[in-house]
Amino acid sequence: SSINRFILKNESEAASDYLTKFSKLIRMVLNNSKNSSISLGEELEMLRHYLDLEKLRFKNSFDYRISVPDHLDTGYMFVPPLLLQPIAENAIWHGLMHKEGVGVLDIHFDILNNYLNCYITDNGVGRQKAETFKSKSVEKQKSLGAQITAERIALNNKDDNPGDFSIEDLVDAEGLAAGTRVTLRIKYNRDDLGD
């Protein structure tokens, strides 16, 4: 639909750019989805492509930052593919798209006790307000991205620790909604032999 909109508005260069990025993302998703694990570097490259597409689609209404500490070698840390994109998508579609002004999606990582911790934080409208937008929307289908991601992490970590996937509602100094933070605690392999 985004490509169609660019074509209808006679924005052929934007349509071509979007189509090129979209085809690269689809190729990456297809290649990575057949593997039980991929390098964190590959996962982040795929996530960046997705976020760049969404920025183009939504006319730069949000910015994003991905922060990886220097001591993390993303080429040798292997995780299940497509864990981060559904969470980023929820943040964009339910939090940032309803925000006045430019939104920010911040994704950063650390290591603790042989687990990769990923924090996905947005400064959107918050879950409660997002629910009111959803209830007014014609499209009321339930998003399963967070639930499926939590189940995949539990399967990967071989436990059912509720701390492996958590969602926190953020508030400002006045107690008003200031976004959402999702924390993922992922057991990773140091090489690709852990499949």
PDB file of C-alpha atoms in Angstrom, residues 8-114:
ATOM      1  CA  LEU A   8      -0.382   7.432  -7.189  1.00  0.00           C
ATOM      2  CA  LYS A   9       1.254  10.625  -5.927  1.00  0.00           C
ATOM      3  CA  ASN A  10       3.720  10.397  -8.836  1.00  0.00           C
ATOM      4  CA  GLU A  11       6.648   9.950  -6.426  1.00  0.00           C
ATOM      5  CA  SER A  12       8.425   7.374  -8.574  1.00  0.00           C
ATOM      6  CA  GLU A  13      11.828   7.828  -6.930  1.00  0.00           C
ATOM      7  CA  ALA A  14      10.358   7.235  -3.448  1.00  0.00           C
ATOM      8  CA  ALA A  15       8.409   4.223  -4.768  1.00  0.00           C
ATOM      9  CA  SER A  16      11.563   2.759  -6.305  1.00  0.00           C
ATOM     10  CA  ASP A  17      13.576   3.348  -3.119  1.00  0.00           C
ATOM     11  CA  TYR A  18      10.855   1.752  -0.995  1.00  0.00           C
ATOM     12  CA  LEU A  19      10.523  -1.237  -3.345  1.00  0.00           C
ATOM     13  CA  THR A  20      14.288  -1.845  -3.314  1.00  0.00           C
ATOM     14  CA  LYS A  21      14.433  -1.732   0.492  1.00  0.00           C
ATOM     15  CA  PHE A  22      11.316  -3.858   0.804  1.00  0.00           C
ATOM     16  CA  SER A  23      12.666  -6.573  -1.500  1.00  0.00           C
ATOM     17  CA  LYS A  24      15.952  -6.673   0.434  1.00  0.00           C
ATOM     18  CA  LEU A  25      14.064  -7.030   3.720  1.00  0.00           C
ATOM     19  CA  ILE A  26      11.862  -9.827   2.335  1.00  0.00           C
ATOM     20  CA  ARG A  27      14.951 -11.660   1.063  1.00  0.00           C
ATOM     21  CA  MET A  28      16.586 -11.363   4.505  1.00  0.00           C
ATOM     22  CA  VAL A  29      13.436 -12.553   6.292  1.00  0.00           C
ATOM     23  CA  LEU A  30      13.118 -15.580   4.005  1.00  0.00           C
ATOM     24  CA  ASN A  31      16.797 -16.497   4.363  1.00  0.00           C
ATOM     25  CA  ASN A  32      16.865 -16.036   8.129  1.00  0.00           C
ATOM     26  CA  SER A  33      13.518 -17.665   8.904  1.00  0.00           C
ATOM     27  CA  LYS A  34      14.767 -21.085   7.784  1.00  0.00           C
ATOM     28  CA  ASN A  35      17.465 -21.041  10.506  1.00  0.00           C
ATOM     29  CA  SER A  36      16.905 -21.794  14.168  1.00  0.00           C
ATOM     30  CA  SER A  37      19.469 -19.119  15.036  1.00  0.00           C
ATOM     31  CA  ILE A  38      21.274 -16.263  13.311  1.00  0.00           C
ATOM     32  CA  SER A  39      23.983 -13.896  14.464  1.00  0.00           C
ATOM     33  CA  LEU A  40      22.880 -10.889  16.450  1.00  0.00           C
ATOM     34  CA  GLY A  41      24.523  -8.810  13.714  1.00  0.00           C
ATOM     35  CA  GLU A  42      22.204 -10.328  11.097  1.00  0.00           C
ATOM     36  CA  GLU A  43      19.186  -9.794  13.349  1.00  0.00           C
ATOM     37  CA  LEU A  44      20.134  -6.128  13.821  1.00  0.00           C
ATOM     38  CA  GLU A  45      20.721  -5.618  10.086  1.00  0.00           C
ATOM     39  CA  MET A  46      17.254  -7.010   9.373  1.00  0.00           C
ATOM     40  CA  LEU A  47      15.764  -4.793  12.104  1.00  0.00           C
ATOM     41  CA  ARG A  48      17.465  -1.686  10.675  1.00  0.00           C
ATOM     42  CA  HIS A  49      16.026  -2.432   7.223  1.00  0.00           C
ATOM     43  CA  TYR A  50      12.557  -2.808   8.720  1.00  0.00           C
ATOM     44  CA  LEU A  51      12.857   0.435  10.727  1.00  0.00           C
ATOM     45  CA  ASP A  52      14.167   2.358   7.702  1.00  0.00           C
ATOM     46  CA  LEU A  53      11.146   1.172   5.696  1.00  0.00           C
ATOM     47  CA  GLU A  54       8.751   2.272   8.404  1.00  0.00           C
ATOM     48  CA  LYS A  55      10.457   5.669   8.648  1.00  0.00           C
ATOM     49  CA  LEU A  56      10.058   6.124   4.897  1.00  0.00           C
ATOM     50  CA  ARG A  57       6.470   4.927   5.043  1.00  0.00           C
ATOM     51  CA  PHE A  58       5.539   7.274   7.883  1.00  0.00           C
ATOM     52  CA  LYS A  59       7.463  10.261   6.518  1.00  0.00           C
ATOM     53  CA  ASN A  60      10.118  10.340   9.260  1.00  0.00           C
ATOM     54  CA  SER A  61       7.583  10.756  12.066  1.00  0.00           C
ATOM     55  CA  PHE A  62       9.952   8.845  14.369  1.00  0.00           C
ATOM     56  CA  ASP A  63      13.662   8.313  14.871  1.00  0.00           C
ATOM     57  CA  TYR A  64      15.412   5.222  16.178  1.00  0.00           C
ATOM     58  CA  ARG A  65      18.681   4.377  17.896  1.00  0.00           C
ATOM     59  CA  ILE A  66      20.239   0.934  18.226  1.00  0.00           C
ATOM     60  CA  SER A  67      23.023   0.821  20.828  1.00  0.00           C
ATOM     61  CA  VAL A  68      25.311  -2.177  21.168  1.00  0.00           C
ATOM     62  CA  PRO A  69      28.205  -1.997  23.651  1.00  0.00           C
ATOM     63  CA  ASP A  70      31.647  -2.269  22.060  1.00  0.00           C
ATOM     64  CA  HIS A  71      32.467  -5.467  23.968  1.00  0.00           C
ATOM     65  CA  LEU A  72      29.566  -7.394  22.347  1.00  0.00           C
ATOM     66  CA  ASP A  73      30.705  -9.232  19.235  1.00  0.00           C
ATOM     67  CA  THR A  74      27.436  -9.409  17.309  1.00  0.00           C
ATOM     68  CA  GLY A  75      28.967 -11.686  14.683  1.00  0.00           C
ATOM     69  CA  TYR A  76      29.510 -14.523  17.186  1.00  0.00           C
ATOM     70  CA  MET A  77      26.374 -14.227  19.329  1.00  0.00           C
ATOM     71  CA  PHE A  78      23.558 -16.361  17.912  1.00  0.00           C
ATOM     72  CA  VAL A  79      19.879 -15.799  18.741  1.00  0.00           C
ATOM     73  CA  PRO A  80      16.544 -16.967  17.284  1.00  0.00           C
ATOM     74  CA  PRO A  81      15.652 -14.909  14.198  1.00  0.00           C
ATOM     75  CA  LEU A  82      12.894 -12.276  14.046  1.00  0.00           C
ATOM     76  CA  LEU A  83      12.572 -11.723  17.808  1.00  0.00           C
ATOM     77  CA  LEU A  84      12.982  -7.954  17.816  1.00  0.00           C
ATOM     78  CA  GLN A  85      10.931  -6.838  14.792  1.00  0.00           C
ATOM     79  CA  PRO A  86       7.446  -7.668  16.216  1.00  0.00           C
ATOM     80  CA  ILE A  87       8.201  -5.649  19.361  1.00  0.00           C
ATOM     81  CA  ALA A  88       9.526  -2.703  17.335  1.00  0.00           C
ATOM     82  CA  GLU A  89       6.449  -2.918  15.104  1.00  0.00           C
ATOM     83  CA  ASN A  90       4.116  -2.764  18.128  1.00  0.00           C
ATOM     84  CA  ALA A  91       5.993   0.268  19.456  1.00  0.00           C
ATOM     85  CA  ILE A  92       5.686   2.082  16.124  1.00  0.00           C
ATOM     86  CA  TRP A  93       2.096   1.184  15.283  1.00  0.00           C
ATOM     87  CA  HIS A  94       0.536   1.454  18.733  1.00  0.00           C
ATOM     88  CA  GLY A  95       2.711   4.007  20.511  1.00  0.00           C
ATOM     89  CA  LEU A  96       4.627   6.270  18.159  1.00  0.00           C
ATOM     90  CA  MET A  97       2.076   6.704  15.345  1.00  0.00           C
ATOM     91  CA  HIS A  98      -0.404   8.306  17.743  1.00  0.00           C
ATOM     92  CA  LYS A  99       2.169  10.633  19.296  1.00  0.00           C
ATOM     93  CA  GLU A 100       2.200  14.333  18.511  1.00  0.00           C
ATOM     94  CA  GLY A 101       5.627  15.361  17.301  1.00  0.00           C
ATOM     95  CA  VAL A 102       8.547  13.095  16.453  1.00  0.00           C
ATOM     96  CA  GLY A 103       8.675   9.816  18.339  1.00  0.00           C
ATOM     97  CA  VAL A 104      11.814   7.972  19.409  1.00  0.00           C
ATOM     98  CA  LEU A 105      12.444   4.232  19.496  1.00  0.00           C
ATOM     99  CA  ASP A 106      15.521   3.301  21.522  1.00  0.00           C
ATOM    100  CA  ILE A 107      16.915  -0.238  21.388  1.00  0.00           C
ATOM    101  CA  HIS A 108      19.901  -1.156  23.513  1.00  0.00           C
ATOM    102  CA  PHE A 109      21.622  -4.268  24.788  1.00  0.00           C
ATOM    103  CA  ASP A 110      23.691  -5.563  27.662  1.00  0.00           C
ATOM    104  CA  ILE A 111      24.899  -8.937  28.924  1.00  0.00           C
ATOM    105  CA  LEU A 112      24.144 -10.267  32.392  1.00  0.00           C
ATOM    106  CA  ASN A 113      24.738 -13.836  33.616  1.00  0.00           C
ATOM    107  CA  ASN A 114      25.179 -15.221  30.080  1.00  0.00           C
TER     108      ASN A 114
END
